[in-house]
Short mmCIF file of C-alpha atoms and ligand atoms in Angstrom, two decimals:
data_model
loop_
_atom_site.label_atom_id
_atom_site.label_comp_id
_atom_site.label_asym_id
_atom_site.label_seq_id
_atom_site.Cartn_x
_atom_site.Cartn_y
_atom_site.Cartn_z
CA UNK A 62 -0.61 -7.91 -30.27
CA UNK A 63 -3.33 -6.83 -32.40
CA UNK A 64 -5.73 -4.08 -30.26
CA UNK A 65 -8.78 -5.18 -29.23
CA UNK A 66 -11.84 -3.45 -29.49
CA UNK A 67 -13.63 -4.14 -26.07
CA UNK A 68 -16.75 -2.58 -26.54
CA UNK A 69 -17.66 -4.97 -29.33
CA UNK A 70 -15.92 -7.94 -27.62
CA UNK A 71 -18.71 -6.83 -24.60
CA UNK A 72 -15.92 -7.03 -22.02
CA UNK A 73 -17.26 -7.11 -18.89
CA UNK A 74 -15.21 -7.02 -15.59
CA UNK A 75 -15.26 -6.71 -11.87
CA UNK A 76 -12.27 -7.02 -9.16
CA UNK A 77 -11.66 -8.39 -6.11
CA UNK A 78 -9.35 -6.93 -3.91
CA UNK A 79 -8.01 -8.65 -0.36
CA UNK A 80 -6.11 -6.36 1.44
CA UNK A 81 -4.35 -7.23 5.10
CA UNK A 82 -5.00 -5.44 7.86
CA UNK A 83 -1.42 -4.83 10.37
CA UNK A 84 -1.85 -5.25 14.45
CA UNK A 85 -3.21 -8.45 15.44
CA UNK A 86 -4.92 -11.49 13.70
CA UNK A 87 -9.02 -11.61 13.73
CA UNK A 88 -9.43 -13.87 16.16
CA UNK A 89 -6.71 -14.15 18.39
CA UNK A 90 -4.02 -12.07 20.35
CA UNK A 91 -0.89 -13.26 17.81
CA UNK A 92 0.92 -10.69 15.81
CA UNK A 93 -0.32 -10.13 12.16
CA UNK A 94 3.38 -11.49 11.61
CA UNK A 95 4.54 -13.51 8.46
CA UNK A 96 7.73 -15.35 9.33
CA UNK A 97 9.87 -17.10 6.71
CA UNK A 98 12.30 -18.92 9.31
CA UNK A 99 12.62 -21.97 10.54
CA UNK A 100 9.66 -23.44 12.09
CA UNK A 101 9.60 -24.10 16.05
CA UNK A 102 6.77 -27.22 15.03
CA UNK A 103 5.53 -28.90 12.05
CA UNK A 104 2.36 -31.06 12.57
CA UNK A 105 0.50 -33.23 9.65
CA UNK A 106 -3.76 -33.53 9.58
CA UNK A 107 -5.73 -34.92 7.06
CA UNK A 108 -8.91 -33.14 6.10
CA UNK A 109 -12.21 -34.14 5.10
CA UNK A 110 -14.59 -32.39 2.81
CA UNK A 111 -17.60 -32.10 4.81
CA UNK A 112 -21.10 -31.10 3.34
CA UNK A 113 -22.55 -27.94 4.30
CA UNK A 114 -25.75 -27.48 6.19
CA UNK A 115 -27.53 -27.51 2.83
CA UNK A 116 -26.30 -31.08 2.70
CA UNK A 117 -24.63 -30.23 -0.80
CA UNK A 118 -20.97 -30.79 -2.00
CA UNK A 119 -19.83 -28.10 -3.63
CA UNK A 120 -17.77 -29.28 -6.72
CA UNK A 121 -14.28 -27.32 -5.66
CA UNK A 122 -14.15 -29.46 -3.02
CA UNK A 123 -14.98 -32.90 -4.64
CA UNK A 124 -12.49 -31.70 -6.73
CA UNK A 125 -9.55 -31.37 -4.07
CA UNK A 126 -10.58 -34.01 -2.21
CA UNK A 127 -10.34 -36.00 -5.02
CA UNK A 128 -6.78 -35.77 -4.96
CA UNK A 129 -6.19 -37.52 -1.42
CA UNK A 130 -3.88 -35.34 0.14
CA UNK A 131 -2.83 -34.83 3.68
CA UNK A 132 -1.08 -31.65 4.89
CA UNK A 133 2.09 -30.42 7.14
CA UNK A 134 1.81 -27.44 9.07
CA UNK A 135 4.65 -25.45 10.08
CA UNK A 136 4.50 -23.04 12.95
CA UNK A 137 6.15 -20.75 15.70
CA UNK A 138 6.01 -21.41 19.49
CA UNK A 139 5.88 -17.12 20.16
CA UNK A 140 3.70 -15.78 16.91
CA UNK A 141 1.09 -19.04 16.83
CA UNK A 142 -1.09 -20.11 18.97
CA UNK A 143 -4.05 -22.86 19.54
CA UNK A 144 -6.70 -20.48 17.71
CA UNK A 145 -4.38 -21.47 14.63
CA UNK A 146 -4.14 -24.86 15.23
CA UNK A 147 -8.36 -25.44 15.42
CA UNK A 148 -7.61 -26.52 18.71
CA UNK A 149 -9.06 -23.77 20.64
CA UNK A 150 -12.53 -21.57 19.39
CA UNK A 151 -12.11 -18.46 18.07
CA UNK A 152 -11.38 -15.19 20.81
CA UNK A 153 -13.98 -12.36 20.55
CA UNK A 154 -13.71 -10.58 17.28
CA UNK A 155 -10.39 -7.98 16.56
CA UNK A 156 -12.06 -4.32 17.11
CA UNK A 157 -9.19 -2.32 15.25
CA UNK A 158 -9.83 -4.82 12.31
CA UNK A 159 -13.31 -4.26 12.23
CA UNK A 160 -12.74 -0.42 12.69
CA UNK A 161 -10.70 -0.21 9.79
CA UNK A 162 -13.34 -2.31 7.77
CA UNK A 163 -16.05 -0.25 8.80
CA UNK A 164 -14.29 2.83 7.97
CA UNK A 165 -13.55 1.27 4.49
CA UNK A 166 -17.27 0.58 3.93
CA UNK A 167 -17.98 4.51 4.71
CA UNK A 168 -15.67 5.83 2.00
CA UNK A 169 -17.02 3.53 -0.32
CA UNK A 170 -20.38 4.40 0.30
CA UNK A 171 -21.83 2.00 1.09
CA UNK A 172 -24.65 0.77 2.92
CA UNK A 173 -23.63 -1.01 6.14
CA UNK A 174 -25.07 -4.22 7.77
CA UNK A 175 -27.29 -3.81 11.08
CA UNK A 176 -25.91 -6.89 12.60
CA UNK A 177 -23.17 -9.07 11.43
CA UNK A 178 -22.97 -12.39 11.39
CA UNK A 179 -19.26 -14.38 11.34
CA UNK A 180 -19.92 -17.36 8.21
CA UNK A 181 -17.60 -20.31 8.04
CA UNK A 182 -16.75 -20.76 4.65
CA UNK A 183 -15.68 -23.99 3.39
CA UNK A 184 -12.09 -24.42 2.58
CA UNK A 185 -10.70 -27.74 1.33
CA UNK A 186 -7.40 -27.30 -0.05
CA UNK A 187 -5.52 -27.57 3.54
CA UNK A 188 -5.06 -23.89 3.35
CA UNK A 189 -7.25 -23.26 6.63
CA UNK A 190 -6.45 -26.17 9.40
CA UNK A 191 -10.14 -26.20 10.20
CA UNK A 192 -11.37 -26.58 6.92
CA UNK A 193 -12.90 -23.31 6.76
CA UNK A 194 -12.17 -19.57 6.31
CA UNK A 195 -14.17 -16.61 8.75
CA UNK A 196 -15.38 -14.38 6.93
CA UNK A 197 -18.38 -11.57 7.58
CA UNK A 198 -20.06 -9.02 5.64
CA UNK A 199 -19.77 -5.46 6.39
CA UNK A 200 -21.12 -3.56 4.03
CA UNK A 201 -22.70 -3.74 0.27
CA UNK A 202 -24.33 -1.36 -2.52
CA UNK A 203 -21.43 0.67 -2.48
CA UNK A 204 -20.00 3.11 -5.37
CA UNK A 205 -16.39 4.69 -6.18
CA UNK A 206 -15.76 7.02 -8.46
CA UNK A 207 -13.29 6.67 -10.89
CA UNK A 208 -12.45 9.13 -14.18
CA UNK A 209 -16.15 10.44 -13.92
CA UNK A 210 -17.87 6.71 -14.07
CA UNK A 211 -19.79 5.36 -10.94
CA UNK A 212 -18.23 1.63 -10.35
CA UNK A 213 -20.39 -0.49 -8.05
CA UNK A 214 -18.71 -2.11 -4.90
CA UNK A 215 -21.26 -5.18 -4.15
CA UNK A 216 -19.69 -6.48 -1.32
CA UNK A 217 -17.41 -5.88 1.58
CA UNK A 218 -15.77 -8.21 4.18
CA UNK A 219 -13.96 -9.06 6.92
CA UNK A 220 -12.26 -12.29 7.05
CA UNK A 221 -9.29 -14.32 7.87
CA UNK A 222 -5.94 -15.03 5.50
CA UNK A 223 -5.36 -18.26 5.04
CA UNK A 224 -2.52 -20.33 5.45
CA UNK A 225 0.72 -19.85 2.81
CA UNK A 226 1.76 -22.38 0.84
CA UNK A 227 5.38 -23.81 1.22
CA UNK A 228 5.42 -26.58 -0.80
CA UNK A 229 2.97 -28.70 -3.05
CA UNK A 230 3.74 -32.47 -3.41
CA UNK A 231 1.84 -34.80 -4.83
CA UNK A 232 0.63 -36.95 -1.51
CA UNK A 233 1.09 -34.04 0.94
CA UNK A 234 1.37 -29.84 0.73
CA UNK A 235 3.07 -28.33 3.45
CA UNK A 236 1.58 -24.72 5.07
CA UNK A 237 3.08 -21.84 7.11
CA UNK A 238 0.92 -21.09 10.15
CA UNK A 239 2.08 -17.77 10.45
CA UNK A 240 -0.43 -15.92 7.74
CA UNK A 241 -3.33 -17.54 8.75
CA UNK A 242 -5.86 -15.68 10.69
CA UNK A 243 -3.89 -12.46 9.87
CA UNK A 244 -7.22 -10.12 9.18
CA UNK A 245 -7.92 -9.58 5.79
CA UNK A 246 -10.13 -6.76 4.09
CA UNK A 247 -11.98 -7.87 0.26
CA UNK A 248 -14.28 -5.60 -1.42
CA UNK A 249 -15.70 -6.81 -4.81
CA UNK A 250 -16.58 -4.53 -7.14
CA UNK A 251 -19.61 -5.07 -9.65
CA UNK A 252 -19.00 -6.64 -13.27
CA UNK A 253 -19.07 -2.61 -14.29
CA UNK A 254 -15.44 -2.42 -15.81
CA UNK A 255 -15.02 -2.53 -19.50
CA UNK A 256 -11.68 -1.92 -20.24
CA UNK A 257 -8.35 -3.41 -19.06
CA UNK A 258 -7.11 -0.22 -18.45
CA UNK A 259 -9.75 0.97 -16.27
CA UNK A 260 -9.68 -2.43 -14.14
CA UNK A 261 -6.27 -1.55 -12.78
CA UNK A 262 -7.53 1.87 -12.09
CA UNK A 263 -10.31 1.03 -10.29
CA UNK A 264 -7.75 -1.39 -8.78
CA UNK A 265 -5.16 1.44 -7.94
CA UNK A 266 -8.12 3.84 -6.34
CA UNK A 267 -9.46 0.94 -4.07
CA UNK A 268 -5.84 0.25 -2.79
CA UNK A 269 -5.29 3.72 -2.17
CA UNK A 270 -8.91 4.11 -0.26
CA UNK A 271 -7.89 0.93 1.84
CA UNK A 272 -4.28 2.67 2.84
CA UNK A 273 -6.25 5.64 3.74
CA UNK A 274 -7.34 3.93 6.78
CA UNK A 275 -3.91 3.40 8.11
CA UNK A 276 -4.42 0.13 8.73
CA UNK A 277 -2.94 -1.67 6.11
CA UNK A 278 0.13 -3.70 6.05
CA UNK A 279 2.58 -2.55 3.78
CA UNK A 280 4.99 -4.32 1.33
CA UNK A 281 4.78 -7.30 -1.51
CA UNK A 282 1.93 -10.19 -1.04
CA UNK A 283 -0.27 -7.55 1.43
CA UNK A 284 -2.81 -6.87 -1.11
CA UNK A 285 -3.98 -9.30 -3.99
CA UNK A 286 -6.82 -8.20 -7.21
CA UNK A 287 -8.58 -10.79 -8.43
CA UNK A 288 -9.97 -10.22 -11.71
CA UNK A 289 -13.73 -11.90 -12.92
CA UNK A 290 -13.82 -11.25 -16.88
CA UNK A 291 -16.18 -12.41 -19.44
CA UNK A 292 -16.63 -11.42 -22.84
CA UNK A 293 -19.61 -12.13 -25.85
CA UNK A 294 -19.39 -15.87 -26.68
CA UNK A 295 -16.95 -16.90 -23.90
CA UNK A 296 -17.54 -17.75 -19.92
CA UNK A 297 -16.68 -16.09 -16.96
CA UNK A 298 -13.54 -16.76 -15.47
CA UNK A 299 -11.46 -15.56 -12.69
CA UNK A 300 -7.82 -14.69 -12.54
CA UNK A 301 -5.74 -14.94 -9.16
CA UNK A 302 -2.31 -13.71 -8.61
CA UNK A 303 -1.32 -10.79 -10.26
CA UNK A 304 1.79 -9.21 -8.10
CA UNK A 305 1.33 -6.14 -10.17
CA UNK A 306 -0.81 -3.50 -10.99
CA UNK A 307 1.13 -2.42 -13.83
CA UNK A 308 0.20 -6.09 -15.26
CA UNK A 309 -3.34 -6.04 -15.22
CA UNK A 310 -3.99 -4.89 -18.47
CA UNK A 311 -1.46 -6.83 -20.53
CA UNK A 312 -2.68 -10.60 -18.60
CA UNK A 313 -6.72 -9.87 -19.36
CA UNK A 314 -5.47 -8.47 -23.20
CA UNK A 315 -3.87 -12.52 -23.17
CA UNK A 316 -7.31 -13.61 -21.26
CA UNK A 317 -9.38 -12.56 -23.87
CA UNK A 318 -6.73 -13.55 -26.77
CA UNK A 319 -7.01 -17.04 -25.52
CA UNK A 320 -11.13 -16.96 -24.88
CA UNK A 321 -11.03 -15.34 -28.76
CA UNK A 322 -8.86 -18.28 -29.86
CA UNK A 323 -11.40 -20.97 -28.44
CA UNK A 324 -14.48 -19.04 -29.52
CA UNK A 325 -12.88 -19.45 -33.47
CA UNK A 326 -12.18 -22.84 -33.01
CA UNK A 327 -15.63 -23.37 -32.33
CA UNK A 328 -14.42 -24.73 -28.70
CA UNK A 329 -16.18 -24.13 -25.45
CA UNK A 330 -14.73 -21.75 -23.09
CA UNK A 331 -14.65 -23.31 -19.73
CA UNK A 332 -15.82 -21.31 -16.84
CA UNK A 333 -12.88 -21.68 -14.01
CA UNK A 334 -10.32 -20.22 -11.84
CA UNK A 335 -7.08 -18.99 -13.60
CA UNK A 336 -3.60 -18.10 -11.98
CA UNK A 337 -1.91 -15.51 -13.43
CA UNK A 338 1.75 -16.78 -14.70
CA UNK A 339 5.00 -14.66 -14.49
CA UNK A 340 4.90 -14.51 -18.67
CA UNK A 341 1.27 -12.74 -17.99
CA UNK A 342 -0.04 -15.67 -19.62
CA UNK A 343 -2.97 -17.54 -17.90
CA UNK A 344 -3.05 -21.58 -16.57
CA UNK A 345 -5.40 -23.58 -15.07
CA UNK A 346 -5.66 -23.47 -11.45
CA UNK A 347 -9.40 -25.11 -10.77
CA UNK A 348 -12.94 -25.13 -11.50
CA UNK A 349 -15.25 -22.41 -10.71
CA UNK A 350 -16.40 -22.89 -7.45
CA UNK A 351 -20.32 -23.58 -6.08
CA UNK A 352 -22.45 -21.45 -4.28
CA UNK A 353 -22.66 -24.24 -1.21
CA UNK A 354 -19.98 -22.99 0.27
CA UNK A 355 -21.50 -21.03 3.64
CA UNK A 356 -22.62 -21.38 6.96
CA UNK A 357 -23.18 -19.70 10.33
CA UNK A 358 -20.09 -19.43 13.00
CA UNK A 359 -21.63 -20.70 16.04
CA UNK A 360 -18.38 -19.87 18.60
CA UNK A 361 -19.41 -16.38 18.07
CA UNK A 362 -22.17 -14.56 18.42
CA UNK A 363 -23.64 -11.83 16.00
CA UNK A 364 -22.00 -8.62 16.65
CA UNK A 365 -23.60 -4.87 16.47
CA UNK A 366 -21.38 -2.54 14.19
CA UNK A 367 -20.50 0.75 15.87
CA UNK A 368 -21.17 3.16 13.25
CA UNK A 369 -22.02 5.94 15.24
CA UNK A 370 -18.60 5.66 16.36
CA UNK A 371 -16.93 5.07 12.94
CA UNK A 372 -15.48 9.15 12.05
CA UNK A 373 -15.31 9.43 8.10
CA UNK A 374 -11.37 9.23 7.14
CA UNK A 375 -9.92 11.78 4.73
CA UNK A 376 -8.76 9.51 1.62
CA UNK A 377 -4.92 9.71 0.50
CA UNK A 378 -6.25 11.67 -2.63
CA UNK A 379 -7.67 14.12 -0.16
CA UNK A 380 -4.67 14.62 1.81
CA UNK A 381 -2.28 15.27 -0.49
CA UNK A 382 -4.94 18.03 -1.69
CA UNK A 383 -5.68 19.83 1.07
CA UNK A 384 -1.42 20.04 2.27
CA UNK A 385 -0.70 21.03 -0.89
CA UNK A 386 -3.37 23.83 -1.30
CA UNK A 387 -2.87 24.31 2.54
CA UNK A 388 1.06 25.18 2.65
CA UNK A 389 1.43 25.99 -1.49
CA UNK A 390 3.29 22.78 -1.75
CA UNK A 391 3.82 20.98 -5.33
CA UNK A 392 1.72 17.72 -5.84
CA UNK A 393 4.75 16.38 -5.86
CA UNK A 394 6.40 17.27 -2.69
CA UNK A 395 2.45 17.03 -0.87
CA UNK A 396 2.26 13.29 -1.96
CA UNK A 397 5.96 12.18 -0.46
CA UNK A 398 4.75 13.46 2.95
CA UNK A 399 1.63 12.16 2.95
CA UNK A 400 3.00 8.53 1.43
CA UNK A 401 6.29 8.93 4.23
CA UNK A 402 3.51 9.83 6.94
CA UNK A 403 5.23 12.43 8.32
CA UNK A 404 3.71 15.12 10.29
CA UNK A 405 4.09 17.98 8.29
CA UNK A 406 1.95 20.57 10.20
CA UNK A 407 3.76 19.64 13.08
CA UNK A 408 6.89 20.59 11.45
CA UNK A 409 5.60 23.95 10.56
CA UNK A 410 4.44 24.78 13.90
CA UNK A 411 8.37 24.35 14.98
CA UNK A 412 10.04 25.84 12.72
CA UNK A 413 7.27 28.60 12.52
CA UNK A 414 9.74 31.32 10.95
CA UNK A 415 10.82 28.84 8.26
CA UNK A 416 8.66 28.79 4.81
CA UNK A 417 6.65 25.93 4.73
CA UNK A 418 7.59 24.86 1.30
CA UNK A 419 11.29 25.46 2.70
CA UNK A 420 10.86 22.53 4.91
CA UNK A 421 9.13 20.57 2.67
CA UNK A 422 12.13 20.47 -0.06
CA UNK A 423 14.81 20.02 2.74
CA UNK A 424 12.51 17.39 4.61
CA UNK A 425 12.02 15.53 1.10
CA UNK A 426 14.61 16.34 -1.76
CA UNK A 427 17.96 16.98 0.59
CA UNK A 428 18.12 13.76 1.16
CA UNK A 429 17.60 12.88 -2.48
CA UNK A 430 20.09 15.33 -3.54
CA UNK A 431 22.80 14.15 -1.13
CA UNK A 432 22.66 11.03 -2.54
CA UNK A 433 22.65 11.95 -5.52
CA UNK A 434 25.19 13.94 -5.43
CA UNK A 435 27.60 12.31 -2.79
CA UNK A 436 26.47 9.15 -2.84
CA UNK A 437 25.73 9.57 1.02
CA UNK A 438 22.42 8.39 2.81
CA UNK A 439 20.99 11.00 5.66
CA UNK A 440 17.73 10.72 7.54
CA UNK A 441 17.27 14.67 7.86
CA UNK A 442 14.73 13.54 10.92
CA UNK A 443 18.06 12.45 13.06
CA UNK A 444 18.89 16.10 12.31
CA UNK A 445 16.38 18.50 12.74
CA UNK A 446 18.83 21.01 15.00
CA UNK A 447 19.70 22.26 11.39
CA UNK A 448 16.61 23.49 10.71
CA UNK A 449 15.68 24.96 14.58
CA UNK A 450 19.24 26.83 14.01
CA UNK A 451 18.13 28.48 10.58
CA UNK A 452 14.24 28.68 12.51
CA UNK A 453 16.19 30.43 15.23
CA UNK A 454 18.19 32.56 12.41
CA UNK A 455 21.58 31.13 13.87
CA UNK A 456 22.56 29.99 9.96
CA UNK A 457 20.99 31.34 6.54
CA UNK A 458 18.36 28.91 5.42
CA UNK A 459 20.52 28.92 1.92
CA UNK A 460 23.12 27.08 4.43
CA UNK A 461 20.90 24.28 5.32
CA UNK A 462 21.45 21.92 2.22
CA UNK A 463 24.95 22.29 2.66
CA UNK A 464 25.59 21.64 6.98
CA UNK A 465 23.04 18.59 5.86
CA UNK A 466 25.89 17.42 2.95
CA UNK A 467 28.64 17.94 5.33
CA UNK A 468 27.18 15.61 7.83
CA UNK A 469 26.27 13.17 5.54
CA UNK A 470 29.97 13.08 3.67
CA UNK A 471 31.44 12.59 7.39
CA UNK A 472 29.14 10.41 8.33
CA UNK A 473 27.06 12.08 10.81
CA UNK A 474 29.62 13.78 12.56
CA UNK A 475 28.86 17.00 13.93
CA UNK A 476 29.25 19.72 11.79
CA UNK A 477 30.97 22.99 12.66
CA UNK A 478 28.04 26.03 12.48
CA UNK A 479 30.65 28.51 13.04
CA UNK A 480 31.97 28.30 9.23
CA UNK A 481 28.00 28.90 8.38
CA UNK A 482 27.25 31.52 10.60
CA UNK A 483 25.52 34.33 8.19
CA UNK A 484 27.46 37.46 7.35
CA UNK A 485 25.27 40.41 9.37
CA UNK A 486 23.40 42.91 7.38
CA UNK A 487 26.40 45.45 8.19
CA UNK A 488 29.63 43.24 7.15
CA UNK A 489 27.47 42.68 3.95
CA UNK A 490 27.14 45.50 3.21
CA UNK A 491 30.41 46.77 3.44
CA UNK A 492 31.40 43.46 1.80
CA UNK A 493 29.34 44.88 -1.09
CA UNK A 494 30.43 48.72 -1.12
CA UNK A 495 34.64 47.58 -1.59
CA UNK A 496 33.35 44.51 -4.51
CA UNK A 497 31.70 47.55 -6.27
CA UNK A 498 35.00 49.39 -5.39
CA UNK A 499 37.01 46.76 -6.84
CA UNK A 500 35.10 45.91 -10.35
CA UNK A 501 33.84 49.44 -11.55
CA UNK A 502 32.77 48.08 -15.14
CA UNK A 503 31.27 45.01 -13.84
CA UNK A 504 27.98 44.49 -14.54
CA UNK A 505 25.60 43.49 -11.53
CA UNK A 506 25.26 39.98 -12.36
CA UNK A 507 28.59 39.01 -12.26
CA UNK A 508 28.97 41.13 -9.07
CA UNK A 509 26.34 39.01 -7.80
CA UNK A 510 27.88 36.59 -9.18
CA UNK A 511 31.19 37.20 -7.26
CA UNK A 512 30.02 37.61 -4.28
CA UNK A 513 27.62 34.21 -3.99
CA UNK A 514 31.11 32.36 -5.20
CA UNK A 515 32.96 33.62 -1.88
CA UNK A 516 30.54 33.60 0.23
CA UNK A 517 28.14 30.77 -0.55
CA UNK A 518 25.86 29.61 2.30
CA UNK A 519 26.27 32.64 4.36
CA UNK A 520 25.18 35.62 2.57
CA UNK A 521 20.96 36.01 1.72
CA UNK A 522 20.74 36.15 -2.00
CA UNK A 523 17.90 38.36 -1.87
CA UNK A 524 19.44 40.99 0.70
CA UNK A 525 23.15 41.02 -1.64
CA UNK A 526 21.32 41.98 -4.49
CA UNK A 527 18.91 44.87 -2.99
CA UNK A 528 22.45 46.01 -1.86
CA UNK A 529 23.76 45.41 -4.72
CA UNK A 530 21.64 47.84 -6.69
CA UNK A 531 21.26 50.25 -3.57
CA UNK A 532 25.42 50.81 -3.98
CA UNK A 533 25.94 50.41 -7.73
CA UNK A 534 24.49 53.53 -9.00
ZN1 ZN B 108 -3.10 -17.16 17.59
#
């Protein structure tokens, strides 16, 4: 691939991120579950496009609605209920959701609505049994900072995921139940991107802003970037589905390859929706859709945000900061803890005569090293008497790595503490007065040397050699 020069191509690029939101789904009391199973029910509707109160069309949904379909939905008797179906209104608005939304909104500076208002917004492709998707506005004329340069955030919103697709025939598709109405965060950056690169930054810094919160669901398929691109000469399209971040760059470098292509073949560039393919290549998936496309939930009433109440959350960036510069931790070791969410200053608090960084490299690497090295898995959490007995100087720390190995190799078994038991100050030292004895011409180092080999996880490096030097005069 030749490189392309995006400043005089005029690149121009904004995201849109939908991130779900773990707990309970927007507007009922089901689990923010997906299930993959067998379905308890499956029940077919047909769905009409309906105009909006504008009386308009919009042309996405002549356009589905042109191809006659009807549609199956499959749910579950204990994770769906008649809110999912359409055949109950919506319950009173999920607080946690709109919590986490708010608190979104503050980190992203932005300005926050005084009253929001649920929209129905019209959904035609069976994905939504009711034909339409909740969604609200939260906040807007927002700003991140990424590598120094201010990227707008026009929009964010709270709204409702959508049905997932199981299968797509040509009279009927065929839904799962179980996504829909999970709660979904999107924020939509302004067209203030100009390189590839930077897009999956920006894309990377919003996801990490959105886990801050806490609130996220974790794992493949819980967050989705849509990318709007347009260059000089071509139109603005937008591309769904990218599973990757790491792909970003490579499927808009195609993008504009393919815009490039039309532009020198004196061919218009349509403006539509395209679905990012496994090959990072770019298809069809459907026309750009209207602006007639919204209108006011009347099952529930306009709601007050709380943003008094809404306490600013430290960002992921932050915390790994502040416990690194707090407990002179690496980066490294900081961001594991933060990213495993475990309570670190907790940890310190009770095993207060242990170094900090000391727990941090057994808490973190130990278990890396064991299986490394023995091929053995060990949650050091199931075994956290190890470090109380080295807090309570029953063991020498420098045996802790090596009680945790043991128990991992025999599979959790107790381990014996006697064989670790430290040498005391006395035995060590007489330990070291008969070594020096012994090897008259050795040199310290290999006296130190000597004595680490036979006594290894028992003896306090630091303490053998200030004897070591005390004796060998
Ligand atoms: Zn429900």
């Amino acid at each position: 691939m030749t490189s392309l020069n995006y400043e005089e191509l005029g690149l121009k690029c904004g995201i849109e991120i939908h991130q779900q939101l773990s707990g309970k789904k927007l507007f009922c009391n089901c689990p923010a579950e997906i299930r993959k199973d067998n379905p308890d029910f499956r029940l077919k509707r047909h769905l009409r496009a309906s105009a909006g109160e504008s009386g308009a069309v919009d042309q996405a949904a002549l356009y589905e609605v042109g191809k006659k379909k009807y549609y199956i939905y499959e749910g579950y008797e204990d994770i769906t209920c008649l809110v999912e179906l359409d055949c109950e209104p919506p319950h009173p608005l999920n607080q946690a959701a709109l919590k986490a939304a708010l608190q979104v909104a503050k980190m992203l500076n932005c300005r926050i609505v005084d009253e929001i208002q649920v929209m129905r917004k019209t959904v035609i492709d069976g994905s939504n049994t009711s034909g339409f998707q909740r969604t609200m506005l939260i906040g807007m004329n927002g700003s991140l900072e990424v590598n120094g340069k201010k990227i707008g955030i026009d929009t964010i919103c709270l709204e409702e995921e959508a049905c997932q697709i199981v299968e797509r025939k040509k009279e009927y598709d065929i839904y799962n139940l179980s996504r829909l109405g999970i709660p979904l965060i999107e924020i939509a950056t302004g067209p203030h991107i100009t390189t590839p690169e930077e897009a999956k930054e920006v894309a990377a810094k919003i996801g990490m802003i959105l886990r801050s919160t806490g609130a996220c669901k974790r794992g493949i398929g819980t967050i989705r970037q849509d990318i709007n691109l347009s260059i000089k000469g071509g139109a603005r399209i937008e591309i769904k589905g990218f599973q990757e971040l790491k792909s970003i760059p490579k499927i808009m470098d195609y993008e504009i390859e393919r815009q490039l292509k039309l532009i020198k073949e004196g061919k218009q560039v349509e403006s539509e929706v395209r679905k990012a393919e496994d090959d990072l290549t770019t298809s069809f998936l459907r026309p750009m859709p209207g602006m007639d496309r919204m209108y006011p939930e009347t099952d529930i009433p306009p709601i007050k945000p709380d943003t008094e109440g809404i306490s600013s959350v430290k960002t992921i960036e932050e915390r790994i900061k502040e416990l690194s510069s707090d407990f002179k931790l690496s980066p490294e070791l900081a961001k594991e803890i933060i990213s495993q969410e475990i309570d670190f200053v907790k940890l310190v608090k009770e095993f207060a005569k242990l170094q900090p960084k000391f727990i941090a490299e057994t808490i973190i690497n130990a278990t890396k090293e064991i299986k490394a090295r023995f091929k053995k898995d060990i949650n050091v959490f199931e075994h956290l008497e190890v470090l109380q007995k080295a807090n309570k100087n029953e063991i020498p720390t420098s045996a802790v790595f090596e009680i945790l190995a043991e128990i991992a190799s025999s599979d959790g078994n107790k381990p014996d503490y006697s064989k670790y038991k430290g040498m005391s100050d006395d035995d060590l030292e007489q330990e070291v007065v008969k070594l020096i004895k012994e090897n008259p011409a050795a040199p310290i180092n290999a006296l130190m040397g000597m004595l680490m080999a036979k006594h290894r996880g028992k003896i306090d490096g630091k303490k053998a050699m200030a004897l070591l030097n005390k004796h060998n005069k």
